[in-house]
């Protein structure tokens, strides 16, 4: 009989690429991960891994087993959801991941509703960059999370996860003076091709979105500052340190010196959870509360 815990390790290895990354993500030692995978190979009776020096790759049999593991884990999530439905409403801890602007603008109202409707539920919120959400959900560090994607940066399909739409919002050009062109659409950005830009840190979706939007307007931005917090970004814009692209949820306490120009680019937010967990009463309750907490103007992408 194959052990589900060891199957999870194999699945994580297929996604993370190295035994060291699996060990770090799951709080194991690399040697412990290697030992458990060796036991799994003995249980399977066939080689699942190919070792070449320090590198480890999955054999064709290992890859097929990972595909079957996704189905097994989905069935287990479904079983857990059905058992939870038999209990008296959502209860216990529920780990929620959200990016900062959603944590500020959407989560407080949703948590208030959950406290009133489901006193036995214990939401535990962690600010989590969308780039880390998929791994955190698959590893069980999160139960439900908010992801976002942009018109120029679509979210990849993540194995083992399911998503449902939550809201859409427009992007704005933030500058310390009115736009330097009377053009429409992304041509507005071309008027700032020679200006310094403020982006999020490299590796984030926000950074990639800004670069690709500028490239679509015909130039590559000269990045002066790299800042993830939109409130700080707006303060830097007001100080004349550059221009930036900011989503609607990031427009809080906008300094008077900042001019905003709406762009035909949108950021979309989705609710993500492990495949098979959508019927879990706690997940259902959180998704309902999140939908009810979205500002009305964002349902149309304002």
mmCIF file of C-alpha atoms in Angstrom:
data_model
loop_
_atom_site.group_PDB
_atom_site.id
_atom_site.type_symbol
_atom_site.label_atom_id
_atom_site.label_comp_id
_atom_site.label_asym_id
_atom_site.label_seq_id
_atom_site.Cartn_x
_atom_site.Cartn_y
_atom_site.Cartn_z
ATOM 1 C CA UNK A 1 0.000 0.000 0.000
ATOM 2 C CA UNK A 2 1.388 3.397 -0.981
ATOM 3 C CA UNK A 3 1.669 5.917 1.853
ATOM 4 C CA UNK A 4 -0.174 9.199 1.169
ATOM 5 C CA UNK A 5 2.363 11.257 3.095
ATOM 6 C CA UNK A 6 5.156 9.944 0.912
ATOM 7 C CA UNK A 7 3.070 10.555 -2.195
ATOM 8 C CA UNK A 8 2.792 14.188 -1.109
ATOM 9 C CA UNK A 9 6.584 14.391 -0.922
ATOM 10 C CA UNK A 10 6.880 13.045 -4.461
ATOM 11 C CA UNK A 11 4.271 15.531 -5.651
ATOM 12 C CA UNK A 12 6.133 18.390 -3.974
ATOM 13 C CA UNK A 13 9.399 17.264 -5.558
ATOM 14 C CA UNK A 14 7.752 17.383 -8.990
ATOM 15 C CA UNK A 15 6.660 20.987 -8.358
ATOM 16 C CA UNK A 16 9.657 22.362 -6.434
ATOM 17 C CA UNK A 17 12.429 20.622 -8.355
ATOM 18 C CA UNK A 18 14.908 19.779 -5.580
ATOM 19 C CA UNK A 19 14.900 17.730 -2.406
ATOM 20 C CA UNK A 20 16.321 20.728 -0.546
ATOM 21 C CA UNK A 21 13.355 22.892 -1.603
ATOM 22 C CA UNK A 22 10.888 20.202 -0.513
ATOM 23 C CA UNK A 23 12.632 19.870 2.836
ATOM 24 C CA UNK A 24 12.594 23.639 3.422
ATOM 25 C CA UNK A 25 8.936 23.979 2.458
ATOM 26 C CA UNK A 26 7.750 21.110 4.641
ATOM 27 C CA UNK A 27 10.131 21.657 7.591
ATOM 28 C CA UNK A 28 11.964 18.351 7.047
ATOM 29 C CA UNK A 29 15.650 17.678 6.692
ATOM 30 C CA UNK A 30 16.860 16.794 3.175
ATOM 31 C CA UNK A 31 17.999 13.396 4.436
ATOM 32 C CA UNK A 32 14.528 12.695 5.859
ATOM 33 C CA UNK A 33 12.912 13.560 2.517
ATOM 34 C CA UNK A 34 15.371 11.318 0.670
ATOM 35 C CA UNK A 35 14.710 8.442 3.068
ATOM 36 C CA UNK A 36 10.942 8.745 2.698
ATOM 37 C CA UNK A 37 11.190 8.845 -1.096
ATOM 38 C CA UNK A 38 13.399 5.754 -1.023
ATOM 39 C CA UNK A 39 10.751 3.974 1.049
ATOM 40 C CA UNK A 40 8.107 5.062 -1.482
ATOM 41 C CA UNK A 41 10.174 3.546 -4.293
ATOM 42 C CA UNK A 42 10.314 0.251 -2.402
ATOM 43 C CA UNK A 43 6.555 0.387 -1.854
ATOM 44 C CA UNK A 44 6.004 1.083 -5.555
ATOM 45 C CA UNK A 45 8.402 -1.626 -6.671
ATOM 46 C CA UNK A 46 9.711 0.541 -9.495
ATOM 47 C CA UNK A 47 12.231 3.370 -9.817
ATOM 48 C CA UNK A 48 10.536 6.743 -9.353
ATOM 49 C CA UNK A 49 13.639 8.945 -9.300
ATOM 50 C CA UNK A 50 16.773 9.281 -11.359
ATOM 51 C CA UNK A 51 19.821 10.564 -9.501
ATOM 52 C CA UNK A 52 22.738 12.247 -11.249
ATOM 53 C CA UNK A 53 25.152 13.745 -8.755
ATOM 54 C CA UNK A 54 23.106 16.157 -6.657
ATOM 55 C CA UNK A 55 20.276 16.381 -9.174
ATOM 56 C CA UNK A 56 17.125 14.287 -8.903
ATOM 57 C CA UNK A 57 14.474 13.974 -11.619
ATOM 58 C CA UNK A 58 11.334 11.910 -11.841
ATOM 59 C CA UNK A 59 11.264 8.833 -14.065
ATOM 60 C CA UNK A 60 8.292 8.350 -16.411
ATOM 61 C CA UNK A 61 6.806 6.056 -13.760
ATOM 62 C CA UNK A 62 7.315 8.760 -11.149
ATOM 63 C CA UNK A 63 5.618 11.351 -13.337
ATOM 64 C CA UNK A 64 2.620 9.064 -13.873
ATOM 65 C CA UNK A 65 2.401 8.430 -10.138
ATOM 66 C CA UNK A 66 2.346 12.191 -9.467
ATOM 67 C CA UNK A 67 -0.634 12.532 -11.841
ATOM 68 C CA UNK A 68 -2.440 9.794 -9.922
ATOM 69 C CA UNK A 69 -1.427 11.426 -6.651
ATOM 70 C CA UNK A 70 -3.239 14.639 -7.669
ATOM 71 C CA UNK A 71 -6.419 12.563 -8.124
ATOM 72 C CA UNK A 72 -5.919 10.815 -4.772
ATOM 73 C CA UNK A 73 -5.390 14.083 -2.924
ATOM 74 C CA UNK A 74 -8.472 15.620 -4.541
ATOM 75 C CA UNK A 75 -10.527 12.623 -3.370
ATOM 76 C CA UNK A 76 -9.197 13.059 0.147
ATOM 77 C CA UNK A 77 -10.159 16.746 0.112
ATOM 78 C CA UNK A 78 -13.650 15.777 -1.057
ATOM 79 C CA UNK A 79 -13.930 13.230 1.742
ATOM 80 C CA UNK A 80 -12.814 15.799 4.312
ATOM 81 C CA UNK A 81 -15.378 18.266 2.963
ATOM 82 C CA UNK A 82 -18.180 15.702 3.220
ATOM 83 C CA UNK A 83 -17.226 14.874 6.802
ATOM 84 C CA UNK A 84 -17.127 18.572 7.682
ATOM 85 C CA UNK A 85 -20.593 19.030 6.161
ATOM 86 C CA UNK A 86 -21.904 16.443 8.611
ATOM 87 C CA UNK A 87 -20.778 18.603 11.532
ATOM 88 C CA UNK A 88 -22.636 21.628 12.863
ATOM 89 C CA UNK A 89 -21.312 24.445 10.691
ATOM 90 C CA UNK A 90 -17.818 25.758 9.985
ATOM 91 C CA UNK A 91 -15.470 25.527 12.951
ATOM 92 C CA UNK A 92 -11.815 25.319 13.895
ATOM 93 C CA UNK A 93 -8.792 27.116 12.465
ATOM 94 C CA UNK A 94 -8.761 28.185 8.820
ATOM 95 C CA UNK A 95 -5.540 29.594 7.347
ATOM 96 C CA UNK A 96 -6.125 32.410 4.866
ATOM 97 C CA UNK A 97 -3.463 33.969 2.646
ATOM 98 C CA UNK A 98 -3.935 37.372 1.022
ATOM 99 C CA UNK A 99 -1.811 40.038 -0.651
ATOM 100 C CA UNK A 100 -1.494 43.376 1.236
ATOM 101 C CA UNK A 101 -4.016 45.553 -0.628
ATOM 102 C CA UNK A 102 -6.704 42.859 -0.347
ATOM 103 C CA UNK A 103 -5.811 42.295 3.306
ATOM 104 C CA UNK A 104 -6.515 45.967 3.964
ATOM 105 C CA UNK A 105 -9.511 46.569 1.681
ATOM 106 C CA UNK A 106 -11.438 43.272 1.706
ATOM 107 C CA UNK A 107 -10.424 41.040 4.620
ATOM 108 C CA UNK A 108 -11.606 43.204 7.574
ATOM 109 C CA UNK A 109 -15.236 43.276 6.419
ATOM 110 C CA UNK A 110 -15.149 39.580 5.551
ATOM 111 C CA UNK A 111 -13.725 38.665 8.959
ATOM 112 C CA UNK A 112 -16.412 40.708 10.705
ATOM 113 C CA UNK A 113 -19.096 38.723 8.879
ATOM 114 C CA UNK A 114 -17.429 35.418 9.702
ATOM 115 C CA UNK A 115 -17.165 36.311 13.399
ATOM 116 C CA UNK A 116 -20.885 37.109 13.505
ATOM 117 C CA UNK A 117 -22.119 34.101 11.523
ATOM 118 C CA UNK A 118 -19.661 31.386 12.548
ATOM 119 C CA UNK A 119 -18.267 31.991 16.045
ATOM 120 C CA UNK A 120 -16.713 28.531 16.032
ATOM 121 C CA UNK A 121 -14.552 29.350 13.020
ATOM 122 C CA UNK A 122 -11.056 30.698 13.681
ATOM 123 C CA UNK A 123 -9.700 32.535 10.618
ATOM 124 C CA UNK A 124 -5.920 32.946 10.652
ATOM 125 C CA UNK A 125 -4.744 35.542 8.110
ATOM 126 C CA UNK A 126 -1.218 35.730 6.726
ATOM 127 C CA UNK A 127 -0.036 38.264 4.157
ATOM 128 C CA UNK A 128 1.251 36.106 1.321
ATOM 129 C CA UNK A 129 2.688 37.131 -2.024
ATOM 130 C CA UNK A 130 0.651 35.509 -4.821
ATOM 131 C CA UNK A 131 3.850 33.940 -6.169
ATOM 132 C CA UNK A 132 4.036 31.819 -2.983
ATOM 133 C CA UNK A 133 0.369 30.912 -2.676
ATOM 134 C CA UNK A 134 0.320 27.768 -4.832
ATOM 135 C CA UNK A 135 3.154 26.098 -2.938
ATOM 136 C CA UNK A 136 1.671 27.132 0.421
ATOM 137 C CA UNK A 137 -1.741 25.679 -0.466
ATOM 138 C CA UNK A 138 -0.327 22.409 -1.764
ATOM 139 C CA UNK A 139 1.895 22.070 1.308
ATOM 140 C CA UNK A 140 -1.071 22.654 3.619
ATOM 141 C CA UNK A 141 0.336 25.887 5.064
ATOM 142 C CA UNK A 142 -2.784 27.684 3.786
ATOM 143 C CA UNK A 143 -6.366 26.484 3.315
ATOM 144 C CA UNK A 144 -7.653 29.289 1.114
ATOM 145 C CA UNK A 145 -5.946 32.307 -0.448
ATOM 146 C CA UNK A 146 -6.397 35.292 -2.711
ATOM 147 C CA UNK A 147 -4.472 35.375 -5.978
ATOM 148 C CA UNK A 148 -4.274 38.069 -8.602
ATOM 149 C CA UNK A 149 -3.335 38.329 -12.237
ATOM 150 C CA UNK A 150 -3.053 41.158 -14.765
ATOM 151 C CA UNK A 151 -4.023 41.557 -18.402
ATOM 152 C CA UNK A 152 -0.341 41.406 -19.318
ATOM 153 C CA UNK A 153 0.527 38.723 -16.752
ATOM 154 C CA UNK A 154 -2.023 35.883 -16.742
ATOM 155 C CA UNK A 155 -1.795 33.474 -13.848
ATOM 156 C CA UNK A 156 -0.402 30.028 -14.715
ATOM 157 C CA UNK A 157 -2.554 26.956 -14.209
ATOM 158 C CA UNK A 158 -1.427 25.432 -10.927
ATOM 159 C CA UNK A 159 -1.700 21.645 -10.496
ATOM 160 C CA UNK A 160 -3.779 20.593 -7.533
ATOM 161 C CA UNK A 161 -5.543 23.946 -7.122
ATOM 162 C CA UNK A 162 -8.980 25.284 -8.006
ATOM 163 C CA UNK A 163 -9.865 28.972 -8.342
ATOM 164 C CA UNK A 164 -13.020 31.057 -8.588
ATOM 165 C CA UNK A 165 -13.293 34.753 -9.547
ATOM 166 C CA UNK A 166 -13.715 37.391 -6.850
ATOM 167 C CA UNK A 167 -13.333 40.864 -8.392
ATOM 168 C CA UNK A 168 -11.632 42.989 -11.045
ATOM 169 C CA UNK A 169 -10.139 46.442 -10.767
ATOM 170 C CA UNK A 170 -8.600 48.971 -13.114
ATOM 171 C CA UNK A 171 -4.981 50.065 -13.079
ATOM 172 C CA UNK A 172 -3.998 53.741 -12.837
ATOM 173 C CA UNK A 173 -0.952 55.714 -13.884
ATOM 174 C CA UNK A 174 0.183 57.719 -10.862
ATOM 175 C CA UNK A 175 2.265 60.795 -11.625
ATOM 176 C CA UNK A 176 3.126 64.085 -9.927
ATOM 177 C CA UNK A 177 1.625 66.015 -12.849
ATOM 178 C CA UNK A 178 -1.070 65.407 -15.451
ATOM 179 C CA UNK A 179 -0.272 62.896 -18.198
ATOM 180 C CA UNK A 180 2.085 64.262 -20.864
ATOM 181 C CA UNK A 181 -0.014 63.133 -23.821
ATOM 182 C CA UNK A 182 -3.556 63.532 -25.036
ATOM 183 C CA UNK A 183 -3.545 59.991 -26.394
ATOM 184 C CA UNK A 184 -5.838 57.241 -25.288
ATOM 185 C CA UNK A 185 -5.272 53.818 -23.819
ATOM 186 C CA UNK A 186 -1.714 52.707 -23.239
ATOM 187 C CA UNK A 187 -0.394 55.548 -25.415
ATOM 188 C CA UNK A 188 -0.645 57.629 -22.230
ATOM 189 C CA UNK A 189 2.367 55.721 -20.925
ATOM 190 C CA UNK A 190 4.515 56.735 -23.887
ATOM 191 C CA UNK A 191 4.506 60.322 -22.587
ATOM 192 C CA UNK A 192 6.504 59.054 -19.600
ATOM 193 C CA UNK A 193 9.021 56.917 -21.487
ATOM 194 C CA UNK A 194 11.923 59.137 -20.383
ATOM 195 C CA UNK A 195 10.763 59.449 -16.764
ATOM 196 C CA UNK A 196 12.054 57.359 -13.858
ATOM 197 C CA UNK A 197 9.666 54.576 -12.836
ATOM 198 C CA UNK A 198 8.722 53.026 -9.513
ATOM 199 C CA UNK A 199 7.902 49.330 -9.701
ATOM 200 C CA UNK A 200 7.404 46.442 -7.320
ATOM 201 C CA UNK A 201 10.370 44.195 -6.623
ATOM 202 C CA UNK A 202 11.512 41.914 -9.465
ATOM 203 C CA UNK A 203 9.917 38.485 -9.427
ATOM 204 C CA UNK A 204 6.482 39.801 -8.456
ATOM 205 C CA UNK A 205 3.508 39.921 -10.803
ATOM 206 C CA UNK A 206 3.204 43.682 -10.181
ATOM 207 C CA UNK A 207 6.738 44.293 -11.439
ATOM 208 C CA UNK A 208 6.209 42.146 -14.533
ATOM 209 C CA UNK A 209 2.914 43.890 -15.291
ATOM 210 C CA UNK A 210 4.511 47.360 -15.260
ATOM 211 C CA UNK A 211 7.379 46.300 -17.509
ATOM 212 C CA UNK A 212 5.089 44.580 -20.004
ATOM 213 C CA UNK A 213 2.585 47.449 -20.086
ATOM 214 C CA UNK A 214 5.384 49.898 -20.863
ATOM 215 C CA UNK A 215 6.771 47.580 -23.524
ATOM 216 C CA UNK A 216 3.308 47.391 -25.097
ATOM 217 C CA UNK A 217 3.414 51.212 -25.227
ATOM 218 C CA UNK A 218 6.730 51.043 -27.084
ATOM 219 C CA UNK A 219 9.457 51.440 -24.454
ATOM 220 C CA UNK A 220 11.207 49.739 -21.561
ATOM 221 C CA UNK A 221 10.880 51.661 -18.294
ATOM 222 C CA UNK A 222 13.923 53.060 -16.525
ATOM 223 C CA UNK A 223 13.345 51.784 -12.979
ATOM 224 C CA UNK A 224 14.627 54.012 -10.188
ATOM 225 C CA UNK A 225 12.872 52.580 -7.137
ATOM 226 C CA UNK A 226 11.543 49.103 -6.316
ATOM 227 C CA UNK A 227 8.838 49.204 -3.637
ATOM 228 C CA UNK A 228 5.996 46.756 -2.934
ATOM 229 C CA UNK A 229 3.806 48.885 -0.653
ATOM 230 C CA UNK A 230 1.457 51.048 -2.736
ATOM 231 C CA UNK A 231 1.096 53.718 -0.042
ATOM 232 C CA UNK A 232 4.857 54.196 -0.128
ATOM 233 C CA UNK A 233 4.814 54.146 -3.928
ATOM 234 C CA UNK A 234 2.279 57.010 -3.968
ATOM 235 C CA UNK A 235 4.360 58.984 -1.469
ATOM 236 C CA UNK A 236 7.397 58.627 -3.727
ATOM 237 C CA UNK A 237 5.363 59.705 -6.736
ATOM 238 C CA UNK A 238 4.175 62.787 -4.822
ATOM 239 C CA UNK A 239 7.815 63.565 -4.011
ATOM 240 C CA UNK A 240 8.657 63.623 -7.703
ATOM 241 C CA UNK A 241 10.651 60.391 -7.590
ATOM 242 C CA UNK A 242 8.975 58.800 -10.587
ATOM 243 C CA UNK A 243 5.735 57.444 -11.976
ATOM 244 C CA UNK A 244 4.034 54.132 -11.239
ATOM 245 C CA UNK A 245 1.125 51.863 -12.076
ATOM 246 C CA UNK A 246 -1.199 51.294 -9.128
ATOM 247 C CA UNK A 247 -4.366 49.139 -8.877
ATOM 248 C CA UNK A 248 -7.624 50.561 -7.576
ATOM 249 C CA UNK A 249 -7.262 48.776 -4.228
ATOM 250 C CA UNK A 250 -3.892 50.475 -3.777
ATOM 251 C CA UNK A 251 -5.356 53.990 -4.031
ATOM 252 C CA UNK A 252 -5.684 54.766 -0.330
ATOM 253 C CA UNK A 253 -4.938 58.227 1.099
ATOM 254 C CA UNK A 254 -3.666 59.417 -2.272
ATOM 255 C CA UNK A 255 -1.503 62.541 -1.780
ATOM 256 C CA UNK A 256 -2.936 65.735 -3.269
ATOM 257 C CA UNK A 257 0.144 66.112 -5.483
ATOM 258 C CA UNK A 258 -0.543 62.813 -7.274
ATOM 259 C CA UNK A 259 -2.446 62.794 -10.553
ATOM 260 C CA UNK A 260 -4.222 59.560 -11.544
ATOM 261 C CA UNK A 261 -4.990 58.409 -15.076
ATOM 262 C CA UNK A 262 -7.144 55.336 -15.563
ATOM 263 C CA UNK A 263 -5.699 52.776 -17.987
ATOM 264 C CA UNK A 264 -7.282 49.957 -20.029
ATOM 265 C CA UNK A 265 -5.450 47.383 -17.911
ATOM 266 C CA UNK A 266 -7.096 45.364 -15.163
ATOM 267 C CA UNK A 267 -6.047 43.283 -12.201
ATOM 268 C CA UNK A 268 -8.292 40.335 -11.405
ATOM 269 C CA UNK A 269 -8.471 38.645 -8.004
ATOM 270 C CA UNK A 270 -9.456 35.016 -7.513
ATOM 271 C CA UNK A 271 -10.091 32.761 -4.517
ATOM 272 C CA UNK A 272 -7.846 29.689 -4.556
ATOM 273 C CA UNK A 273 -7.960 26.437 -2.609
ATOM 274 C CA UNK A 274 -6.922 22.816 -3.019
ATOM 275 C CA UNK A 275 -8.848 20.843 -5.603
ATOM 276 C CA UNK A 276 -11.717 19.025 -3.934
ATOM 277 C CA UNK A 277 -11.957 21.481 -1.018
ATOM 278 C CA UNK A 278 -14.538 23.791 -2.592
ATOM 279 C CA UNK A 279 -17.423 22.067 -0.809
ATOM 280 C CA UNK A 280 -15.801 22.289 2.614
ATOM 281 C CA UNK A 281 -18.176 24.412 4.725
ATOM 282 C CA UNK A 282 -15.355 26.610 6.041
ATOM 283 C CA UNK A 283 -14.092 27.304 2.510
ATOM 284 C CA UNK A 284 -17.650 27.998 1.347
ATOM 285 C CA UNK A 285 -18.225 30.369 4.263
ATOM 286 C CA UNK A 286 -15.011 32.310 3.625
ATOM 287 C CA UNK A 287 -15.669 32.571 -0.117
ATOM 288 C CA UNK A 288 -19.172 33.913 0.550
ATOM 289 C CA UNK A 289 -17.871 36.448 3.075
ATOM 290 C CA UNK A 290 -15.131 37.590 0.679
ATOM 291 C CA UNK A 291 -17.602 38.121 -2.158
ATOM 292 C CA UNK A 292 -19.824 40.167 0.125
ATOM 293 C CA UNK A 293 -16.877 42.299 1.267
ATOM 294 C CA UNK A 294 -15.741 43.391 -2.206
ATOM 295 C CA UNK A 295 -16.359 47.141 -2.733
ATOM 296 C CA UNK A 296 -19.268 47.545 -5.133
ATOM 297 C CA UNK A 297 -17.278 49.570 -7.660
ATOM 298 C CA UNK A 298 -14.793 46.732 -8.153
ATOM 299 C CA UNK A 299 -17.318 44.259 -9.517
ATOM 300 C CA UNK A 300 -17.186 46.239 -12.752
ATOM 301 C CA UNK A 301 -13.401 46.695 -12.770
ATOM 302 C CA UNK A 302 -13.310 50.327 -11.564
#
